[in-house]
Coordinates of C-alpha atoms in Angstrom, one line a residue:
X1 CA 0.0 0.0 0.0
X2 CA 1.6 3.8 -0.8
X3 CA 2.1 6.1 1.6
X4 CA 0.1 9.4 1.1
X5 CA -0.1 13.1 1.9
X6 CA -2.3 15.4 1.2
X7 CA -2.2 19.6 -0.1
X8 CA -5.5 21.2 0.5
X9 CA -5.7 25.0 0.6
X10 CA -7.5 27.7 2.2
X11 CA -8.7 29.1 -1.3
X12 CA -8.6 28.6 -5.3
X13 CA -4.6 29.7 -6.2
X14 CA -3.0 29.2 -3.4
X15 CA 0.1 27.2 -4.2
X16 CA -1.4 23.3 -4.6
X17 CA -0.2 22.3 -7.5
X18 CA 3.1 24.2 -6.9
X19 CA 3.5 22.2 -3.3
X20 CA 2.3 18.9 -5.1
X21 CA 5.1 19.0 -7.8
X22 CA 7.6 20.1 -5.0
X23 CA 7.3 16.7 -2.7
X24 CA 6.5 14.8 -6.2
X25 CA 10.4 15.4 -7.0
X26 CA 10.8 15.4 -3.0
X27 CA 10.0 11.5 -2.5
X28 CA 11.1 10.5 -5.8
X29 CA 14.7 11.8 -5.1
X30 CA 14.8 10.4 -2.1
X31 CA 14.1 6.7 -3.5
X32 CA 9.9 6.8 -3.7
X33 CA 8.2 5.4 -6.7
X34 CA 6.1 8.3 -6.6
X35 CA 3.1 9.9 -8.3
X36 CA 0.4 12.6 -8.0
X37 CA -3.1 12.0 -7.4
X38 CA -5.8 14.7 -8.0
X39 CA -9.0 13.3 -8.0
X40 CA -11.2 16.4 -10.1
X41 CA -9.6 19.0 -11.4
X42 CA -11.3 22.4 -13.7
X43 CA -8.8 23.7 -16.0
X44 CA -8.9 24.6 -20.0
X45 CA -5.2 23.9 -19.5
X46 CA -4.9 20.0 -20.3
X47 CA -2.8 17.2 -22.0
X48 CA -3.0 14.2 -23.6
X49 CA -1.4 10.7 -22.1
X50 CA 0.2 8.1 -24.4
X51 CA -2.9 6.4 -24.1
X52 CA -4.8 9.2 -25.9
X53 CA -6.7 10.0 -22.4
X54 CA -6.9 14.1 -21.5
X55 CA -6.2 15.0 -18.1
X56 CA -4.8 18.3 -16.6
X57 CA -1.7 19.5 -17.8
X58 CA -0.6 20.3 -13.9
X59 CA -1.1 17.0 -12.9
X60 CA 1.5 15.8 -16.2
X61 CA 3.9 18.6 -14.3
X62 CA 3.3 16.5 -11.4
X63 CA 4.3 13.3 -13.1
X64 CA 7.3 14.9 -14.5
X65 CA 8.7 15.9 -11.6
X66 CA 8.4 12.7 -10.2
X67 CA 9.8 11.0 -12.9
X68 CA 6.6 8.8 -14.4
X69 CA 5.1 8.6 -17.8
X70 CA 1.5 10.5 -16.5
X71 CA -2.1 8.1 -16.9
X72 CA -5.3 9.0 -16.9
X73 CA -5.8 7.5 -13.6
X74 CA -3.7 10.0 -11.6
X75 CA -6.7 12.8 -12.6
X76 CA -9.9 10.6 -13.4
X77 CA -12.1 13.7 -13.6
X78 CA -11.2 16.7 -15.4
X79 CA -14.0 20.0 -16.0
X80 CA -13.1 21.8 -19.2
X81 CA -15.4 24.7 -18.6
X82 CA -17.6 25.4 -22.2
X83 CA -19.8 28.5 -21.2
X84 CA -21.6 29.8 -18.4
X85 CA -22.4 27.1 -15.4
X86 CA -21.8 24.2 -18.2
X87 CA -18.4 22.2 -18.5
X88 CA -17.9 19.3 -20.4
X89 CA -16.5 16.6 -18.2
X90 CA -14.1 14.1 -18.8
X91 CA -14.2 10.7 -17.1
X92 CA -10.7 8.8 -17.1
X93 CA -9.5 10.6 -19.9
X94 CA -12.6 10.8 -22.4
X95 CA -15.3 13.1 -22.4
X96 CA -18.8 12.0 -21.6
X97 CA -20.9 14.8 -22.5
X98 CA -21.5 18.5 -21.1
X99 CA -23.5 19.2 -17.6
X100 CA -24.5 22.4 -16.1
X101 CA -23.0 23.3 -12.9
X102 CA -26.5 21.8 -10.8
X103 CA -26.3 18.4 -12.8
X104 CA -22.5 17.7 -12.6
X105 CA -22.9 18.7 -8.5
X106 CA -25.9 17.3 -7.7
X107 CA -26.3 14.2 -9.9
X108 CA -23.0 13.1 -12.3
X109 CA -20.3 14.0 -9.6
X110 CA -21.5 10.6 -7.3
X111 CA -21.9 9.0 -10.2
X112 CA -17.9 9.8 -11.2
X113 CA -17.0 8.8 -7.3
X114 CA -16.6 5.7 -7.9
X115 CA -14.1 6.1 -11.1
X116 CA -12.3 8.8 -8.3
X117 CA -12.5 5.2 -5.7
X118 CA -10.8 3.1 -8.5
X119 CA -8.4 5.2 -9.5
X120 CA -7.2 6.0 -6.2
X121 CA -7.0 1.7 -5.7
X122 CA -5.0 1.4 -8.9
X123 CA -2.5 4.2 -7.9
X124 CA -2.1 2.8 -4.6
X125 CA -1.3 -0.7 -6.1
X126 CA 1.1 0.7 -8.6
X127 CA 3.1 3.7 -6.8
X128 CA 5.3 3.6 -3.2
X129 CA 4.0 7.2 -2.4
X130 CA 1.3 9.2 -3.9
X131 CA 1.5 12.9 -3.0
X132 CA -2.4 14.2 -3.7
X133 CA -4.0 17.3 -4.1
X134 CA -7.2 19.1 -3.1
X135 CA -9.1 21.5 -5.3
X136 CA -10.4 25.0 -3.9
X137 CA -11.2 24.7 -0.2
X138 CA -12.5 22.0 2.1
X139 CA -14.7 24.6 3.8
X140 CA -16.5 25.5 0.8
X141 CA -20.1 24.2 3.0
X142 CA -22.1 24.9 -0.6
X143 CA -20.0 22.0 -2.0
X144 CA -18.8 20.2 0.4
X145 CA -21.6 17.4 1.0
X146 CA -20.7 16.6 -3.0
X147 CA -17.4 16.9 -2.3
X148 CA -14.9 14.1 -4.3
X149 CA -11.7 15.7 -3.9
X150 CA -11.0 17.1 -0.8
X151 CA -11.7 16.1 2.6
X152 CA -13.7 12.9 1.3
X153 CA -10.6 12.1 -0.7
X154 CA -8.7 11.8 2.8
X155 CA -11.1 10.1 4.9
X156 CA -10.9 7.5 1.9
X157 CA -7.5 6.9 1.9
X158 CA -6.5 8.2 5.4
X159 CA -4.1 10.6 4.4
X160 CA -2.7 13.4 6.3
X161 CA -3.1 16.5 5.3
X162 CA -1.0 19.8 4.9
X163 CA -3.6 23.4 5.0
X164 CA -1.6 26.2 2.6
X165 CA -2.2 29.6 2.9
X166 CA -0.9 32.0 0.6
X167 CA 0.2 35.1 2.4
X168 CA 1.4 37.4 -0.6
X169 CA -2.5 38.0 -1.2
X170 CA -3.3 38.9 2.6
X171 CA -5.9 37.4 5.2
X172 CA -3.6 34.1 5.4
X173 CA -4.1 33.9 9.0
X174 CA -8.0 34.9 9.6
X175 CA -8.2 32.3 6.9
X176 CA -6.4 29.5 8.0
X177 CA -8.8 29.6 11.5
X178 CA -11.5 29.8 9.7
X179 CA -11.2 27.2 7.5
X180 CA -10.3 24.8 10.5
X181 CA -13.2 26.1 12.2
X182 CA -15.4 24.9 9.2
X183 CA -14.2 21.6 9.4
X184 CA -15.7 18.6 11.2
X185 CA -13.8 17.0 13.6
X186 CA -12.5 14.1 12.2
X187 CA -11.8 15.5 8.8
X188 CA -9.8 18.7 11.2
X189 CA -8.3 15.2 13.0
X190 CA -6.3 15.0 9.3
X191 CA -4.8 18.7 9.3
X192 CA -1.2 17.8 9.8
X193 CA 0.4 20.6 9.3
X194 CA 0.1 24.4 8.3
X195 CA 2.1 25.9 5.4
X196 CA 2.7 29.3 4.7
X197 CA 3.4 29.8 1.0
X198 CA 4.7 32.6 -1.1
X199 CA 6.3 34.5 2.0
X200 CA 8.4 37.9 0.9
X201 CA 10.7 39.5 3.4
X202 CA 12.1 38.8 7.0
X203 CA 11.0 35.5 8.8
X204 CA 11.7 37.4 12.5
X205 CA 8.7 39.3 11.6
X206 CA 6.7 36.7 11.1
X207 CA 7.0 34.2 14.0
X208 CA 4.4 35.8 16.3
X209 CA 2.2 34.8 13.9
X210 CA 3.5 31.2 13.5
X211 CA 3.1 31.0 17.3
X212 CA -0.3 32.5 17.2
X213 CA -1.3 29.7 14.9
X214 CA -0.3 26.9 16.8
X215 CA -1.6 28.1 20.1
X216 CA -5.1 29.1 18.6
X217 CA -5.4 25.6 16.2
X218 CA -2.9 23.1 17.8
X219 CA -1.7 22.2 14.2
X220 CA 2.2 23.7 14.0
X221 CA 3.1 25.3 10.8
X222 CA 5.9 23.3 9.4
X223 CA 6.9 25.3 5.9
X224 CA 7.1 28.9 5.1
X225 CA 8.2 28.6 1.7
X226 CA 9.3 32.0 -0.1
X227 CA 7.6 33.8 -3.1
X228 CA 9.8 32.1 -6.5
X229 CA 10.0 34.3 -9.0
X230 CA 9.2 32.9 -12.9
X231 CA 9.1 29.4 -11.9
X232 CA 9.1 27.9 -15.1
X233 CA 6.3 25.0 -14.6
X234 CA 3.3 24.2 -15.8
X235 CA 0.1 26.6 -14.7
X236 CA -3.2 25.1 -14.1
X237 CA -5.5 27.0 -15.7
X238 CA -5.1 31.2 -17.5
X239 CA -5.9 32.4 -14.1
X240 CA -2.2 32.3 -13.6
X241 CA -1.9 34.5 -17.1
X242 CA -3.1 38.1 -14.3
X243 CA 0.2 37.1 -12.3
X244 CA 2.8 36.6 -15.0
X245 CA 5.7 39.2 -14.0
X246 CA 6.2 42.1 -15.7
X247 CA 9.0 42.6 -17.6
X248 CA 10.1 45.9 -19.4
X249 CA 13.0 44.8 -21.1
X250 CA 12.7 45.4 -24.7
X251 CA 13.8 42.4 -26.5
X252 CA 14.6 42.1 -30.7
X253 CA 11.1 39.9 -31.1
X254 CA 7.6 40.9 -30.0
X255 CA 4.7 38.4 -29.8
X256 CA 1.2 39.3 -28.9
X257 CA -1.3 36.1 -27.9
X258 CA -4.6 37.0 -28.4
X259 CA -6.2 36.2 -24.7
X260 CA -9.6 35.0 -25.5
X261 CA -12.3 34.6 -22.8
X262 CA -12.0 30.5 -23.1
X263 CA -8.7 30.2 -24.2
X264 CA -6.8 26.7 -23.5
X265 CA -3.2 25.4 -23.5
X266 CA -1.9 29.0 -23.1
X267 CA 1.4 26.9 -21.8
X268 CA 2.0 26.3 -25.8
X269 CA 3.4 29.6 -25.3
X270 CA 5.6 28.8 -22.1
X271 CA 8.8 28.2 -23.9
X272 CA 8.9 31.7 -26.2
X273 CA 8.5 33.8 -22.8
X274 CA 11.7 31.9 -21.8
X275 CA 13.5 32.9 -25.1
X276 CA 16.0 35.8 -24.1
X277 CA 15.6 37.8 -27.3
X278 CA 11.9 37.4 -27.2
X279 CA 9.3 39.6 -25.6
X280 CA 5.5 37.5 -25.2
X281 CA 2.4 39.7 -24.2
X282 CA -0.5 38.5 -23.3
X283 CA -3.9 40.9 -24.8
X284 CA -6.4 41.1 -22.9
X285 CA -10.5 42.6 -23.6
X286 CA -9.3 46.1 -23.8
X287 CA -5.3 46.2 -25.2
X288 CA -4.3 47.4 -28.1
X289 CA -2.6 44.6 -30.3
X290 CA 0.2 47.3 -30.9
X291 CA 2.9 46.3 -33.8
X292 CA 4.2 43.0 -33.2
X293 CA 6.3 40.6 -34.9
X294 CA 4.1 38.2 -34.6
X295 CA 0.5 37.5 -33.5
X296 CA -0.5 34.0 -32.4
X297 CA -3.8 32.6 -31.8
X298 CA -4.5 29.8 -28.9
X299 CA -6.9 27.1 -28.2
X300 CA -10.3 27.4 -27.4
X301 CA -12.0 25.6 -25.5
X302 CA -15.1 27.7 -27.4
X303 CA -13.8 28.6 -30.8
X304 CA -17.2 29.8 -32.2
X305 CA -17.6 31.8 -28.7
X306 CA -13.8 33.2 -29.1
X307 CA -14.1 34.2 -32.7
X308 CA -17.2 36.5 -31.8
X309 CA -15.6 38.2 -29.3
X310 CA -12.6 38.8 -31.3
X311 CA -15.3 40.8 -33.5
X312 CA -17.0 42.3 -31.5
X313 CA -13.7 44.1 -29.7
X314 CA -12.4 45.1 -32.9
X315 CA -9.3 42.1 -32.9
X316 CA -10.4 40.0 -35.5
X317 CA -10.5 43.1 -38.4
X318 CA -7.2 44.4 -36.9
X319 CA -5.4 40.8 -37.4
X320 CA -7.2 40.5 -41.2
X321 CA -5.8 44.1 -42.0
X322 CA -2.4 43.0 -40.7
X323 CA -2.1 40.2 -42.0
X324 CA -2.7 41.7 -45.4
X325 CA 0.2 44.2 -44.9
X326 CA 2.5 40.9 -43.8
X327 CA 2.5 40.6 -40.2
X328 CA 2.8 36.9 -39.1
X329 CA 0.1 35.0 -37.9
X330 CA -0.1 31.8 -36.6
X331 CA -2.8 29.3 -35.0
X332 CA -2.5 26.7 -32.9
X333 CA -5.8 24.3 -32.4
X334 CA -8.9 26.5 -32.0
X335 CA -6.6 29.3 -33.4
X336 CA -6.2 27.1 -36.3
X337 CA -9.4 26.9 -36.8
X338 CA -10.5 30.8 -36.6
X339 CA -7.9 31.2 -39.3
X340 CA -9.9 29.5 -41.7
X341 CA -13.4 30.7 -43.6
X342 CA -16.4 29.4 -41.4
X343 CA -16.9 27.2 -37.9
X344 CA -19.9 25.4 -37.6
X345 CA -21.2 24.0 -34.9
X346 CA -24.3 22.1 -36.2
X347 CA -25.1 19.8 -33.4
X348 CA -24.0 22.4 -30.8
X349 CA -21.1 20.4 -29.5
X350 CA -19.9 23.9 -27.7
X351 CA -22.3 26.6 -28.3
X352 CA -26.0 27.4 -29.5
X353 CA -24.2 29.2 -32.2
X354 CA -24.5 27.4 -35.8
X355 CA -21.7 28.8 -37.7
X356 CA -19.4 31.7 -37.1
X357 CA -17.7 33.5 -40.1
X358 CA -14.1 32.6 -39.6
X359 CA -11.1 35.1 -40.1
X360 CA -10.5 34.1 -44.2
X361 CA -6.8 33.8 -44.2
X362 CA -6.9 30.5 -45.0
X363 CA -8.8 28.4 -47.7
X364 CA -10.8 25.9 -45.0
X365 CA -13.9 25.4 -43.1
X366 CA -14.5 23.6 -39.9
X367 CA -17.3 21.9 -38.7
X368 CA -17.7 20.7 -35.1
X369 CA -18.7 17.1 -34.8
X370 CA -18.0 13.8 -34.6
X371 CA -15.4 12.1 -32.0
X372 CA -12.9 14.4 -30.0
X373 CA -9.2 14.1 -31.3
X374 CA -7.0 13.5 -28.0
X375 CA -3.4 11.6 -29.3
X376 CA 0.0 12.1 -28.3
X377 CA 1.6 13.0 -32.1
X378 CA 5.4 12.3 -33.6
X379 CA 5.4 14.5 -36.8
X380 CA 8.2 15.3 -39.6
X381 CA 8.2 18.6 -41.3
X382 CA 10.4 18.5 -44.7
X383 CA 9.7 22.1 -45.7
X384 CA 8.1 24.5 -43.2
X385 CA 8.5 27.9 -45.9
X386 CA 7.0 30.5 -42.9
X387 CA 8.7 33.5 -44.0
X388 CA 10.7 31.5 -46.5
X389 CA 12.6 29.7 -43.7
X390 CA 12.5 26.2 -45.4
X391 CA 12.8 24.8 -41.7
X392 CA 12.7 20.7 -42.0
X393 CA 12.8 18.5 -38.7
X394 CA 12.0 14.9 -38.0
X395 CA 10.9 13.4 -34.4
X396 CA 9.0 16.7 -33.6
X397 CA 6.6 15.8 -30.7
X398 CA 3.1 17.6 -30.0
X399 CA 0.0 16.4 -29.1
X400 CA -3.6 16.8 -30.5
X401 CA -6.9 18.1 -28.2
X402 CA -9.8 19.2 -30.4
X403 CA -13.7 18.4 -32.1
X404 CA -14.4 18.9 -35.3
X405 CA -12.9 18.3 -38.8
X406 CA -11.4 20.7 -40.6
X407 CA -11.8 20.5 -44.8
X408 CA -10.1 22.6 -47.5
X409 CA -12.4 24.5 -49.9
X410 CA -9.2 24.9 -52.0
X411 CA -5.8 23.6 -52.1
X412 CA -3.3 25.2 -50.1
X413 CA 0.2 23.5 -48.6
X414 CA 0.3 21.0 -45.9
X415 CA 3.1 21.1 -43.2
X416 CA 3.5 18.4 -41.3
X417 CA 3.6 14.8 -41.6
X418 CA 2.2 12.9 -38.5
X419 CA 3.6 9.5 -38.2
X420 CA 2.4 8.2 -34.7
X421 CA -0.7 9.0 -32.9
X422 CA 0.0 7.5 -29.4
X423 CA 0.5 4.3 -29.8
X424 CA 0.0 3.7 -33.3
X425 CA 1.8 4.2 -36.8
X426 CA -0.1 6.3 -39.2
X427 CA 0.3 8.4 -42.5
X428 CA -1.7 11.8 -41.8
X429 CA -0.9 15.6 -42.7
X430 CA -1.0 18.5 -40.4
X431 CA -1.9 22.0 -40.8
X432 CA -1.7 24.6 -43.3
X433 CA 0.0 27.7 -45.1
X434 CA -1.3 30.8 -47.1
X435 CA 0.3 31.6 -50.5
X436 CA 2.2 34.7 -48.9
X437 CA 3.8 32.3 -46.7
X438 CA 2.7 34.7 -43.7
X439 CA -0.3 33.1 -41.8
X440 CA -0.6 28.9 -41.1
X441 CA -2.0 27.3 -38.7
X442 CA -1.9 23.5 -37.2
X443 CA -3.8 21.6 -34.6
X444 CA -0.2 20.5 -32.7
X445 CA 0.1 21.9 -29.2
X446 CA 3.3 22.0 -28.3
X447 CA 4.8 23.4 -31.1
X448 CA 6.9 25.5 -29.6
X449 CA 8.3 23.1 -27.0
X450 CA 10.8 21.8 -29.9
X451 CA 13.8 24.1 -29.4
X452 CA 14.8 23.9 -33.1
X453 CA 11.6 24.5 -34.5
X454 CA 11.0 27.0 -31.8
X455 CA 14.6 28.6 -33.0
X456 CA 14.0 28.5 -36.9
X457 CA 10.6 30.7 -36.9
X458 CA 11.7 33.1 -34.4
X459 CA 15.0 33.6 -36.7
X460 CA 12.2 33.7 -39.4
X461 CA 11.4 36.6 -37.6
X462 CA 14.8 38.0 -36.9
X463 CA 15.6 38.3 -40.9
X464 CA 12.5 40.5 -41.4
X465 CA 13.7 42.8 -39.0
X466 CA 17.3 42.8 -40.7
X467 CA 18.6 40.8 -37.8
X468 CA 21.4 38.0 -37.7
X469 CA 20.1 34.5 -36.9
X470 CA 20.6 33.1 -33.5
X471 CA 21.4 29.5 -32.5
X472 CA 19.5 27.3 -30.1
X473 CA 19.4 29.7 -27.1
X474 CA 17.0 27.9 -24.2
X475 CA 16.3 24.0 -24.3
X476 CA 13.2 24.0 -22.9
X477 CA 13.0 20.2 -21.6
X478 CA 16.2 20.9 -19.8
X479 CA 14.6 24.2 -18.4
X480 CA 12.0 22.3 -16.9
X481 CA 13.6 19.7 -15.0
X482 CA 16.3 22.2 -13.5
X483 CA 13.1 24.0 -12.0
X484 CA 12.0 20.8 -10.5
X485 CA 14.8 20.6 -8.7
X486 CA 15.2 24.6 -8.1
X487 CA 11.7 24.2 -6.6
X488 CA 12.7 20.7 -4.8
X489 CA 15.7 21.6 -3.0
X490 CA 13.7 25.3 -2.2
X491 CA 10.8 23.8 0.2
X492 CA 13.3 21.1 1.3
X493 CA 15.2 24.1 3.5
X494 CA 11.7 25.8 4.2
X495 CA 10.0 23.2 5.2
X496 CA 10.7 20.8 8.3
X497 CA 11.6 17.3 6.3
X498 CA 11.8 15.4 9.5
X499 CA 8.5 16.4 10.8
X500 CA 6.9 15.5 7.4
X501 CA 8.4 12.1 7.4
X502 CA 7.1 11.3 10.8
X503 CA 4.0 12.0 9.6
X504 CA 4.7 10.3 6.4
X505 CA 5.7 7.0 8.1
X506 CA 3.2 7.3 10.8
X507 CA -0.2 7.8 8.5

């Protein structure tokens, strides 16, 4: 049986996931056959496993920094919100429909408590520690007596549990009382310990407070982990997109990503805000799109939805007009699929909206239906002419997370050549290109993670300013794993390690 502990948190944001990946690379460099557990999670932001199965993408963070391949088991339920109260929901890795807020809570979420049950068995069979994570707050009282994720998770398994508070944001301590005040007594039975996360400034100052704590709850705190600055892993979900750090250095290249109200797998963008000659901003309802090198358009979790509000604020004939004068555009997923001339929706798989004109700058329609696309892809590129680069590449990785088919209403040029999806061989092309070799769009996410790739368009980009090419400058697998252990060896000398093996041992 695997030993287990617990990150619940006194709100939404609070550090989870960040905690989660910490002790994930924690216990598996310190011999554990580790993995994370997170039982329902609501993001846009998701993944695909080998398997083809779509679970969060912080939970695959997780995996990473414990060193496994992620399953669909270690997040049986993810909500991928669609519109207002409604999210479709995804049951070990395939989607079974969208429910309103009322249904999924008061019907389907008991229903999916037994997957959670299984899932939690099979991890516990298969892994020496599973470090698990809560979801919002276990005082949340409107929720709680549908709960499947936090405190019902640890009176399942019997894990002990660790409360975070986030102090940067204020009311840390008022909160941490009065979430253990909300508790009942044997689920308060399982607070372990208190952690104090995202601390700035001089510990003296705050170890009235720490004694305050343990006096008024009996619980001692046992981590005050400091704020880290541009910790380069995986966000949950664009919430995280209103704390990105400013930066005011002007670089050579500028990228706008247009932030739609539903966009998804903004972390296809992760690796170009880590490119030191490369300046990513975000636009949001309201910000002018400016003059940038380069415009890219995300996932959607509601294309039809996104492309309407790109109209109505004005974006969608700003990027026509530019692109018409040569500015680069490029779309990844639902981007991909605003590029094109129409997206209908005819069986309102996402919206009550029957077909949205799409942008026109390239020669395809989309229609929405049919079986969701979720693979793991391997794709070759022999000639990618974006700004007459000519860039060619084989064993490029990606992965694919998206309804509808897509269908030329003329010919244009193809760009990539998928030869695996998961686990099987296959012959399929990839994406498209206008004549002016200025706007294309593919359904890979993950483009950008492969550095050379990454390299040649932003070079691409370079040249049309009149500047030199650059050579590989940030590997961004490499990146990541050096942050694990950045983060790792950070809240192993904030936090006390002997304390939370005593607890570890003595669950």
């Amino acid at each position: 049986m695997a030993k287990r502990v617990m990150f619940q948190g006194i709100s939404s944001h609070v550090g989870k996931s960040i905690l989660t990946t910490a002790f994930c690379r924690i216990l598996s460099q310190d011999g554990y056959k580790t993995a994370p557990f997170k039982a329902q999670n609501m993001a846009l932001n998701s993944y695909v496993t080998l398997s083809g199965g779509e679970i969060g993408r912080s939970t695959v963070a997780q995996a990473e920094a414990a060193g496994t391949l992620p399953i669909v088991q270690m997040n049986p339920v993810l909500l991928k919100p669609t519109g207002n109260s409604c999210s479709q929901v995804i049951l070990l890795g395939q989607s079974v429909g969208n429910y309103s807020a009322s249904e999924y809570q008061n019907s389907y979420s008991q229903r999916a408590w037994d997957t959670v049950k299984q899932s939690l068995d099979y991890m516990e069979t298969h892994f020496d520690a599973l470090v698990i994570e809560g979801a919002g707050s276990p005082a949340e009282v409107n929720l709680k007596k549908n709960d499947i994720v936090n405190m019902r998770i640890a009176k399942e398994c019997h894990s002990p549990v660790f409360l975070i508070a986030d102090i940067d944001r204020g009311g840390a301590l008022a909160s941490i009382v009065g979430t253990l005040e909300l508790l009942e007594p044997e689920e308060r039975a399982l607070v372990k310990g208190l952690v104090i996360n995202k601390f700035r400034g001089d510990i003296s100052l705050l170890e009235p407070a720490l004694t305050f704590l343990k006096e008024k709850t009996g619980i001692p705190v046992l981590g005050v982990i400091p704020y880290l600055d541009k910790l380069g892993i995986d966000d949950e979900d664009s919430v995280s997109l209103q704390d990105l750090p400013s930066d005011h250095v002007m670089r050579d290249i500028h990228i706008a990503v247009m932030q739609t109200p539903k966009i998804s797998n903004f972390t296809d963008f992760d690796a170009l805000n880590h490119e030191p000659d490369v300046n990513v901003r975000f636009v949001q309802q309201g910000d002018m799109i400016g003059d940038p090198d380069l415009i890219l358009l995300p996932g959607s979790k509601n294309t039809t939805e996104d492309l309407l509000y790109l109209k109505r604020q004005g974006y969608a004939k700003e990027i026509q007009e530019m692109a018409a004068k040569g500015v680069p555009v490029i779309g990844i997923c639902g981007g991909f699929q605003m590029l094109g001339e129409k997206v209908c929706d005819p069986l309102h798989v996402e919206s009550t909206n029957d077909e949205v004109d799409g942008l026109g700058l390239l020669p395809y329609t989309t229609s929405m239906h049919g079986k969701k696309n979720t693979y793991q892809v391997t794709f070759d590129c022999d000639d990618l002419p974006f700004l007459g680069m000519k860039f060619s590449g084989r064993g490029l990785r990606g992965y694919e997370i998206h309804m509808g088919e897509t269908t030329l209403t003329k010919p244009a040029q193809s760009l990539f050549h998928i030869v695996q999806r998961s686990e099987d061989q296959v012959d399929l092309r990839d994406g498209y290109i206008n004549k002016k070799r200025n706007v294309f769009g593919t359904y890979c996410h993950g483009l950008f993670d492969n550095d050379d790739l990454r390299r040649a368009v932003i070079n691409a980009l370079r040249r049309r300013k009149g500047l030199k090419d650059l050579p590989v400058q940030f590997k961004y697998r490499e990146y990541k794993e050096s942050e694990f252990d950045r983060l790792a060896k950070t809240v192993r000398s904030h936090f006390d390690m002997d304390a939370f093996y005593k607890i570890l041992e003595n669950e």
